[in-house]
Coordinates of N, CA and C in Angstrom, one line a residue:
M20 N -5.7 -6.1 6.8 CA -6.2 -4.7 7.2 C -5.2 -4.1 8.0
P21 N -4.6 -2.8 7.0 CA -3.3 -2.5 7.9 C -3.8 -1.6 9.1
V22 N -2.9 -1.3 10.2 CA -3.2 0.0 11.2 C -3.0 1.1 10.7
T23 N -3.9 2.1 10.8 CA -4.1 3.5 10.4 C -3.6 4.0 11.7
G24 N -3.2 5.1 11.4 CA -2.5 6.1 12.1 C -3.9 6.3 13.3
S25 N -4.7 6.8 13.3 CA -5.9 7.1 14.2 C -6.0 5.7 15.2
Q26 N -5.5 4.8 14.8 CA -5.8 3.4 15.8 C -4.3 3.6 16.3
Y27 N -3.2 4.0 16.2 CA -1.9 4.2 16.9 C -2.4 5.4 17.8
E28 N -3.3 6.3 17.7 CA -3.3 7.3 18.3 C -4.4 6.8 19.6
I29 N -5.5 6.1 19.3 CA -5.9 5.5 20.6 C -4.9 4.9 21.5
V30 N -4.5 3.7 20.6 CA -3.5 3.1 21.3 C -2.6 3.7 22.3
I31 N -2.0 4.9 22.2 CA -1.4 5.3 23.0 C -2.1 6.3 23.2
L32 N -3.2 6.8 23.3 CA -4.2 7.6 24.5 C -4.5 6.8 25.7
L33 N -4.7 5.1 25.1 CA -5.1 4.2 26.2 C -3.8 3.7 27.1
W34 N -2.6 3.8 26.5 CA -1.7 3.7 26.9 C -1.6 4.5 28.3
H35 N -1.1 6.2 27.9 CA -1.2 6.9 28.8 C -2.0 6.9 30.1
T36 N -3.4 6.5 29.6 CA -4.7 6.1 30.8 C -4.3 5.5 31.7
V37 N -4.1 3.9 30.9 CA -3.8 2.9 32.1 C -2.1 3.1 32.4
R38 N -1.0 3.6 32.2 CA -0.1 4.3 33.2 C -0.5 5.0 34.4
N39 N -1.5 6.0 33.8 CA -1.9 6.8 35.2 C -2.5 6.2 36.1
F40 N -3.4 5.2 35.7 CA -4.4 4.4 36.3 C -3.1 3.6 37.6
V41 N -2.5 3.1 36.7 CA -1.7 2.1 37.4 C -0.6 2.7 38.4
L42 N -0.4 3.8 38.2 CA 0.9 4.3 39.0 C 0.6 4.9 39.9
T43 N -0.9 5.3 40.1 CA -1.9 6.1 41.0 C -2.2 4.7 41.9
S44 N -2.2 3.6 41.6 CA -3.1 2.9 42.6 C -1.9 2.2 43.0
R45 N -2.7 0.7 44.4 CA -1.6 0.3 45.2 C -0.9 -0.8 44.3
I46 N -1.1 -0.8 43.2 CA -0.7 -1.8 42.4 C 0.8 -1.4 41.8
A47 N 1.3 0.0 42.3 CA 2.4 0.7 42.2 C 3.0 0.2 42.9
R48 N 2.8 -0.2 44.3 CA 3.9 -0.8 45.4 C 4.7 -1.9 44.5
W49 N 3.6 -2.5 43.9 CA 4.7 -3.9 43.9 C 5.0 -3.8 42.5
G50 N 5.2 -2.8 41.5 CA 5.6 -2.7 40.2 C 4.5 -3.1 39.3
W51 N 5.3 -3.9 38.4 CA 4.2 -4.1 37.2 C 3.4 -5.5 37.2
L52 N 3.6 -6.4 38.6 CA 3.3 -7.5 38.8 C 1.7 -7.6 38.7
L53 N 1.3 -8.9 37.7 CA -0.2 -9.0 37.7 C -0.9 -9.8 38.4
F54 N -0.1 -11.1 39.2 CA -0.6 -12.1 39.7 C -0.2 -11.5 41.2
L55 N -0.7 -11.2 41.9 CA -0.6 -10.6 43.1 C -0.8 -11.6 44.1
P56 N -1.7 -12.0 44.1 CA -2.4 -12.8 45.0 C -1.5 -14.3 45.9
R57 N -0.1 -14.5 44.6 CA 0.8 -15.3 45.4 C 1.7 -14.7 46.3
F58 N 1.4 -13.4 46.6 CA 2.2 -12.4 47.3 C 1.3 -12.2 48.6
G59 N 0.4 -13.3 48.6 CA -0.7 -13.0 50.0 C -1.4 -11.3 49.7
C60 N -2.0 -11.1 48.5 CA -2.7 -10.0 48.2 C -3.9 -10.6 47.5
S61 N -4.9 -10.4 48.2 CA -6.5 -11.1 47.4 C -6.4 -9.8 46.4
R62 N -7.7 -10.0 45.6 CA -8.3 -9.3 44.6 C -8.8 -8.2 44.8
S63 N -9.5 -8.4 46.2 CA -10.3 -7.1 46.1 C -9.7 -6.1 46.9
H64 N -8.1 -6.5 47.4 CA -7.2 -4.9 47.4 C -7.0 -4.7 45.9
L65 N -7.7 -4.8 45.2 CA -6.8 -3.9 43.7 C -8.1 -3.1 43.3
P66 N -7.9 -1.9 43.3 CA -9.3 -1.3 42.8 C -9.9 -1.6 41.5
D67 N -11.1 -1.3 41.1 CA -11.5 -1.4 39.8 C -11.0 -0.9 38.7
R68 N -10.3 0.1 39.1 CA -9.3 1.0 37.7 C -8.5 0.4 37.1
N69 N -7.9 -0.9 37.5 CA -6.7 -1.7 37.0 C -7.4 -2.6 35.9
Y70 N -8.7 -2.6 35.7 CA -9.2 -3.8 34.6 C -8.7 -3.0 33.4
A71 N -8.7 -1.4 33.7 CA -8.1 -1.0 32.2 C -6.8 -1.5 31.8
L72 N -6.1 -1.8 32.6 CA -4.4 -2.5 32.1 C -5.0 -3.6 31.2
I73 N -5.7 -4.7 31.6 CA -6.4 -6.1 31.1 C -6.9 -5.4 29.6
I74 N -7.9 -4.6 29.3 CA -8.3 -3.8 28.8 C -7.4 -3.4 27.6
F75 N -6.3 -2.7 27.9 CA -5.5 -2.4 27.1 C -4.9 -3.4 26.2
F76 N -4.8 -4.5 27.4 CA -3.8 -5.6 26.6 C -4.5 -6.4 26.0
A77 N -6.0 -6.4 25.4 CA -6.7 -6.9 24.9 C -7.0 -6.1 23.8
I78 N -6.9 -4.9 24.0 CA -7.1 -4.3 22.4 C -5.3 -4.1 21.8
G79 N -4.6 -4.1 22.1 CA -3.2 -4.6 22.1 C -3.1 -6.0 20.9
L80 N -3.8 -7.1 21.4 CA -3.9 -8.3 20.9 C -4.7 -8.0 19.4
L81 N -5.5 -7.6 19.6 CA -6.1 -7.1 18.7 C -5.8 -6.5 17.4
F82 N -5.1 -5.6 17.9 CA -4.5 -4.8 16.7 C -3.0 -5.4 15.9
I83 N -2.6 -6.5 16.9 CA -1.2 -7.4 16.4 C -2.0 -8.1 15.2
S84 N -3.3 -9.3 16.0 CA -3.7 -9.9 15.2 C -4.8 -9.4 13.7
S85 N -5.0 -8.4 13.5 CA -5.0 -7.2 12.1 C -3.9 -7.2 11.5
N86 N -2.9 -6.7 12.0 CA -1.7 -6.5 11.5 C -1.0 -7.4 10.7
Q87 N -1.4 -8.8 11.3 CA -0.9 -10.1 10.1 C -1.3 -10.2 9.1
N88 N -2.6 -9.7 8.7 CA -3.2 -9.5 7.4 C -2.7 -8.7 6.4
A89 N -1.9 -7.6 7.2 CA -1.2 -6.3 6.1 C -0.6 -6.9 5.5
Q90 N 0.3 -8.3 5.8 CA 1.0 -8.6 4.9 C 1.4 -9.3 3.6
A91 N -0.3 -9.2 3.4 CA -1.0 -10.0 2.0 C -0.3 -9.0 0.9
L92 N -0.2 -10.0 0.1 CA 0.1 -9.0 -1.4 C -0.9 -8.2 -2.1
E93 N -0.7 -6.9 -2.5 CA -1.5 -6.3 -3.5 C -1.1 -5.6 -4.1
L94 N -1.9 -5.7 -5.4 CA -1.5 -5.1 -7.1 C -2.3 -4.1 -7.2
T95 N -1.7 -3.0 -7.8 CA -2.7 -1.9 -8.3 C -1.7 -1.4 -9.5
S96 N -3.2 -0.7 -10.3 CA -2.5 0.1 -11.5 C -2.7 1.4 -11.7
D97 N -2.2 2.5 -12.1 CA -2.6 3.4 -11.9 C -4.2 4.0 -13.0
S98 N -4.3 2.8 -14.2 CA -5.3 2.9 -14.9 C -5.8 1.9 -15.4
Q99 N -7.0 2.0 -15.7 CA -7.6 0.5 -16.0 C -7.5 0.5 -17.5
L100 N -7.7 1.7 -18.0 CA -7.7 1.8 -19.5 C -6.3 2.6 -19.9
A101 N -5.1 2.1 -20.8 CA -4.2 2.9 -21.1 C -4.4 3.2 -22.4
T102 N -4.6 4.7 -22.9 CA -4.9 5.1 -23.8 C -3.6 6.2 -24.5
A103 N -2.8 6.4 -23.4 CA -1.2 6.8 -23.8 C -0.2 6.0 -24.3
G104 N -0.6 5.0 -24.0 CA 0.9 3.5 -24.1 C 1.6 3.1 -23.0
Y105 N 1.3 3.4 -22.2 CA 1.5 3.6 -20.8 C 1.3 3.4 -19.8
Y106 N 1.5 2.2 -18.8 CA 0.8 2.8 -17.3 C 1.8 2.0 -16.2
Q107 N 1.4 1.9 -15.0 CA 2.1 1.9 -14.1 C 1.8 1.2 -13.2
L108 N 2.5 -0.2 -12.8 CA 1.6 -0.8 -11.6 C 2.8 -1.0 -10.7
S109 N 2.2 -0.8 -9.4 CA 2.7 -0.8 -8.3 C 1.9 -1.9 -7.2
W110 N 2.9 -2.3 -6.2 CA 2.7 -3.5 -5.3 C 2.6 -3.4 -3.9
S111 N 2.7 -4.2 -2.9 CA 3.2 -3.8 -1.4 C 2.8 -5.5 -1.3
G112 N 3.9 -5.6 -0.3 CA 4.1 -7.0 0.6 C 5.2 -6.8 1.5
D113 N 5.2 -7.8 2.0 CA 6.2 -8.1 2.9 C 7.5 -9.0 2.4
T114 N 8.1 -8.9 1.5 CA 9.2 -10.0 0.9 C 10.3 -9.1 0.3
D115 N 11.1 -9.9 -0.1 CA 12.3 -9.6 -0.7 C 12.2 -9.3 -2.3
I116 N 11.6 -10.3 -3.0 CA 11.7 -10.7 -4.4 C 10.3 -10.5 -4.8
F117 N 9.9 -10.0 -5.9 CA 8.5 -10.1 -6.1 C 8.7 -10.6 -7.9
Q118 N 8.0 -11.2 -8.0 CA 7.9 -11.7 -9.8 C 6.5 -11.3 -10.2
L119 N 6.5 -10.6 -11.2 CA 5.4 -9.8 -11.9 C 4.9 -10.4 -12.9
Q120 N 4.0 -11.2 -13.0 CA 3.7 -12.0 -14.5 C 2.1 -11.1 -15.2
E121 N 2.4 -11.6 -16.4 CA 1.8 -11.2 -17.2 C 0.9 -12.0 -18.3
S122 N -0.2 -12.0 -18.4 CA -1.0 -13.0 -19.1 C -1.9 -12.2 -20.1
M123 N -2.4 -12.8 -21.2 CA -3.5 -12.3 -22.2 C -5.1 -13.1 -21.5
A124 N -5.1 -14.0 -20.8 CA -6.0 -14.3 -20.2 C -5.8 -14.2 -18.4
S125 N -7.5 -14.9 -18.1 CA -7.3 -14.2 -16.7 C -6.8 -15.2 -16.1
D126 N -6.8 -16.5 -16.3 CA -6.7 -17.5 -15.9 C -5.2 -18.2 -15.6
F127 N -4.2 -17.2 -16.2 CA -2.9 -17.4 -16.4 C -2.3 -18.8 -16.8
N128 N -3.1 -19.1 -17.6 CA -2.7 -20.7 -18.1 C -1.2 -20.3 -18.7
N129 N -1.4 -19.2 -19.2 CA 0.0 -19.0 -20.5 C 0.4 -17.4 -19.8
Y130 N 1.3 -17.4 -19.2 CA 1.9 -16.5 -19.0 C 3.3 -16.2 -19.3
K131 N 3.6 -15.1 -18.7 CA 5.5 -14.7 -19.2 C 5.9 -13.7 -17.5
V132 N 6.9 -14.0 -17.5 CA 7.4 -12.8 -16.0 C 8.1 -11.7 -16.9
I133 N 7.3 -10.5 -16.6 CA 7.9 -9.3 -17.2 C 9.3 -8.9 -16.4
Y134 N 9.0 -9.2 -14.8 CA 10.1 -8.4 -13.7 C 9.9 -9.6 -12.9
E135 N 11.5 -10.0 -12.3 CA 11.8 -10.2 -11.1 C 12.9 -9.6 -9.9
G136 N 12.2 -9.1 -8.9 CA 13.4 -8.4 -8.3 C 12.5 -7.5 -6.7
K137 N 13.0 -6.6 -6.7 CA 12.7 -5.8 -5.1 C 11.8 -4.9 -5.1
D138 N 11.6 -4.2 -6.6 CA 11.2 -3.2 -6.7 C 9.5 -3.1 -6.4
L139 N 9.3 -2.1 -6.4 CA 7.6 -1.7 -5.7 C 7.1 -1.3 -6.9
A140 N 7.2 -0.8 -7.9 CA 6.7 -0.6 -9.0 C 7.2 -0.8 -10.4
R141 N 6.4 -0.8 -11.3 CA 7.0 -1.2 -12.9 C 6.2 -0.3 -14.0
V142 N 6.8 0.2 -14.7 CA 5.9 0.8 -16.0 C 6.3 0.1 -17.0
V143 N 5.1 -0.2 -17.6 CA 5.1 -1.1 -19.0 C 4.6 0.1 -19.7
S144 N 5.3 -0.1 -21.2 CA 4.9 0.7 -22.5 C 5.2 -0.1 -23.6
G145 N 4.9 0.4 -24.6 CA 5.2 -0.4 -25.7 C 4.2 -1.6 -26.3
K146 N 2.9 -1.7 -25.5 CA 2.2 -3.3 -25.8 C 1.3 -2.7 -26.6
P147 N 0.9 -3.3 -27.7 CA -0.4 -3.2 -28.7 C -1.6 -3.3 -27.7
D148 N -2.6 -3.0 -28.8 CA -4.0 -2.7 -28.5 C -4.5 -4.3 -27.6
G149 N -4.9 -4.1 -26.6 CA -6.0 -5.5 -26.1 C -5.9 -5.4 -24.5
D150 N -6.5 -6.3 -23.9 CA -6.3 -6.7 -22.5 C -5.2 -7.3 -21.9
Y151 N -4.6 -6.9 -21.0 CA -3.4 -7.6 -20.2 C -4.0 -7.6 -18.7
Y152 N -3.6 -8.8 -18.5 CA -3.5 -9.2 -17.0 C -2.2 -9.3 -15.9
Y153 N -2.3 -9.0 -15.0 CA -0.9 -9.0 -14.0 C -1.5 -9.4 -12.6
R154 N -0.3 -10.2 -12.0 CA -0.4 -10.2 -10.7 C 1.2 -10.7 -10.2
I155 N 0.9 -10.7 -8.9 CA 2.3 -11.1 -8.4 C 2.3 -11.9 -8.0
K156 N 3.8 -12.8 -7.8 CA 3.7 -14.0 -7.0 C 4.9 -14.1 -6.3
V157 N 5.0 -14.7 -5.1 CA 6.1 -14.5 -4.5 C 6.1 -16.2 -3.7
T158 N 7.3 -16.6 -3.7 CA 7.9 -18.1 -3.3 C 8.5 -17.9 -2.3
A159 N 8.2 -18.1 -1.0 CA 9.6 -18.1 -0.1 C 10.6 -19.4 -0.2
N160 N 11.7 -18.9 0.5 CA 12.7 -19.7 0.4 C 12.3 -21.2 0.9
N161 N 12.6 -22.4 0.3 CA 12.1 -23.8 0.4 C 10.8 -23.7 1.0
S162 N 10.0 -23.2 0.0 CA 8.6 -23.5 0.1 C 8.0 -23.7 -1.0
P163 N 7.3 -24.9 -1.2 CA 6.6 -25.2 -2.5 C 5.5 -24.4 -2.5
Q164 N 4.6 -23.4 -1.4 CA 3.4 -23.0 -1.6 C 4.0 -21.4 -2.1
A165 N 3.5 -20.5 -3.3 CA 3.3 -19.3 -3.4 C 2.4 -18.7 -2.8
Q166 N 2.9 -17.3 -2.8 CA 1.9 -16.1 -2.3 C 1.6 -15.4 -3.2
V167 N 0.1 -15.3 -4.0 CA -0.4 -14.7 -5.6 C -1.0 -13.6 -4.5
S168 N -1.0 -12.5 -5.7 CA -1.6 -11.4 -5.2 C -3.0 -11.3 -6.0
N169 N -3.8 -10.3 -5.9 CA -4.9 -9.9 -6.9 C -4.7 -9.7 -8.2
V170 N -5.5 -9.9 -8.8 CA -5.1 -9.9 -10.6 C -5.8 -8.5 -10.9
V171 N -5.0 -7.8 -11.8 CA -5.6 -6.7 -12.2 C -5.6 -6.8 -14.0
K172 N -6.4 -6.0 -14.4 CA -6.6 -6.2 -15.8 C -6.4 -4.5 -16.4
V173 N -5.7 -4.5 -16.9 CA -5.5 -3.1 -17.9 C -5.6 -3.3 -19.6
T174 N -6.5 -2.7 -19.9 CA -7.0 -2.4 -21.3 C -6.3 -1.8 -22.0
V175 N -5.3 -1.4 -23.1 CA -4.6 -0.7 -23.8 C -5.6 -0.8 -25.2
S176 N -5.6 1.0 -25.3 CA -6.5 1.1 -26.4 C -5.5 2.1 -27.0
H177 N -5.1 2.5 -27.8 CA -4.3 3.6 -28.5 C -5.3 4.6 -29.0
H178 N -4.9 6.0 -28.9 CA -5.6 6.7 -29.5 C -5.7 6.1 -31.4
P179 N -6.7 6.5 -32.3 CA -6.7 6.2 -33.5 C -5.8 7.0 -34.1
L180 N -5.1 6.6 -35.4 CA -4.6 7.6 -36.0 C -4.8 8.9 -36.6
Q181 N -6.0 8.9 -37.2 CA -6.6 10.0 -37.7 C -6.7 11.8 -36.2
T182 N -6.9 10.9 -35.1 CA -6.9 11.8 -33.8 C -5.4 12.3 -33.7
A183 N -4.7 11.5 -33.7 CA -3.1 11.4 -33.7 C -2.5 12.2 -35.2
I184 N -3.0 12.5 -36.1 CA -2.9 13.4 -37.1 C -3.3 14.8 -36.9
L185 N -4.5 14.3 -36.8 CA -5.2 15.7 -36.4 C -4.6 16.7 -35.5
F186 N -4.0 16.1 -34.3 CA -3.4 16.7 -33.3 C -1.9 17.6 -34.0
F187 N -1.4 16.6 -34.5 CA -0.1 16.9 -35.1 C -0.4 18.1 -36.0
L188 N -1.4 18.3 -36.9 CA -1.6 19.5 -37.7 C -2.2 20.6 -37.1
A189 N -2.7 20.3 -36.3 CA -3.2 21.5 -35.1 C -2.3 22.2 -34.4
G190 N -1.1 21.3 -33.8 CA 0.0 21.9 -33.9 C 1.0 22.6 -34.3
A191 N 1.0 21.8 -35.6 CA 1.9 22.7 -37.1 C 1.2 23.9 -37.4
I192 N 0.1 24.0 -37.0 CA -0.2 25.7 -37.5 C -0.6 26.3 -36.3
V193 N -0.1 25.9 -35.2 CA 0.0 27.1 -33.9 C 1.1 27.2 -34.0
F194 N 2.2 26.7 -34.6 CA 4.0 26.9 -34.3 C 3.9 27.8 -35.6
I195 N 3.5 27.8 -36.8 CA 3.7 28.3 -38.0 C 2.8 30.1 -37.7
A196 N 1.8 30.1 -36.9 CA 1.3 31.1 -37.1 C 2.1 32.1 -35.8
I197 N 2.8 31.3 -34.9 CA 3.9 32.0 -34.0 C 4.9 32.8 -34.5
L198 N 5.2 31.5 -35.2 CA 6.5 31.9 -36.4 C 6.4 33.2 -36.7
V199 N 5.1 33.1 -37.5 CA 4.8 34.5 -38.9 C 4.4 35.3 -37.6
L200 N 4.0 35.6 -36.5 CA 3.9 36.9 -35.8 C 5.2 37.2 -35.1
I201 N 6.2 36.5 -34.9 CA 7.5 36.9 -34.5 C 8.1 37.7 -35.5
L202 N 7.9 37.0 -36.8 CA 9.0 37.5 -38.1 C 8.4 38.8 -38.1
K203 N 6.8 38.9 -38.3 CA 6.0 40.2 -38.4 C 7.0 41.4 -37.6
G204 N 6.7 40.7 -36.1 CA 7.3 41.9 -35.0 C 8.2 42.5 -35.1
N205 N 9.2 41.3 -35.2 CA 10.6 41.5 -35.4 C 10.8 42.6 -36.9
K206 N 9.9 42.2 -37.9 CA 10.4 43.0 -39.1 C 10.0 44.5 -38.8
L207 N 8.9 44.9 -38.3 CA 8.1 46.1 -37.8 C 9.4 47.0 -36.9
A208 N 10.0 46.0 -35.9 CA 10.7 46.7 -34.8 C 11.9 47.4 -35.9
N209 N 12.4 46.5 -36.7 CA 13.7 46.9 -37.4 C 13.2 48.6 -38.5
N210 N 12.0 48.3 -38.6 CA 11.7 49.7 -39.4 C 11.6 50.8 -38.9

């Protein structure tokens, strides 16, 4: 789970609150020392408001631990059904080299690598009708284990030929009608 902007705002607000508490209390005399008993001060000399410093660091540790999961690979597609003949696959992760794999089956027993490099997106086009499955695979240097992303399914279903011909004919009729109007208007303007 990535850390969002509002979480950063909360941390900054907590930091300013804790800083103001610490700077206005007795702990400011000894700087940022957390272990004051070794200098002859008992815990009873510290105001209760210094517990905000401990809470701040605990919340920071929570954000750090939740940010470690943000490094996971994630693959997305701009469309699950591609009727235009092209679609874009994009992914995110914290590595240098990504390997985009394509398969006709979701188990990836038989796949081919269609891209390997540093880019974070790829446009796929020219595929015949059918279901295609994609995933990202990353192998760290000198590591036998590979990190694999989620599987994305894209169904390619082109428009029927009759529909394409109908759109072409409609466009041709509009073009001819505009051409006739321009020529008639030019002829009237010259007379």
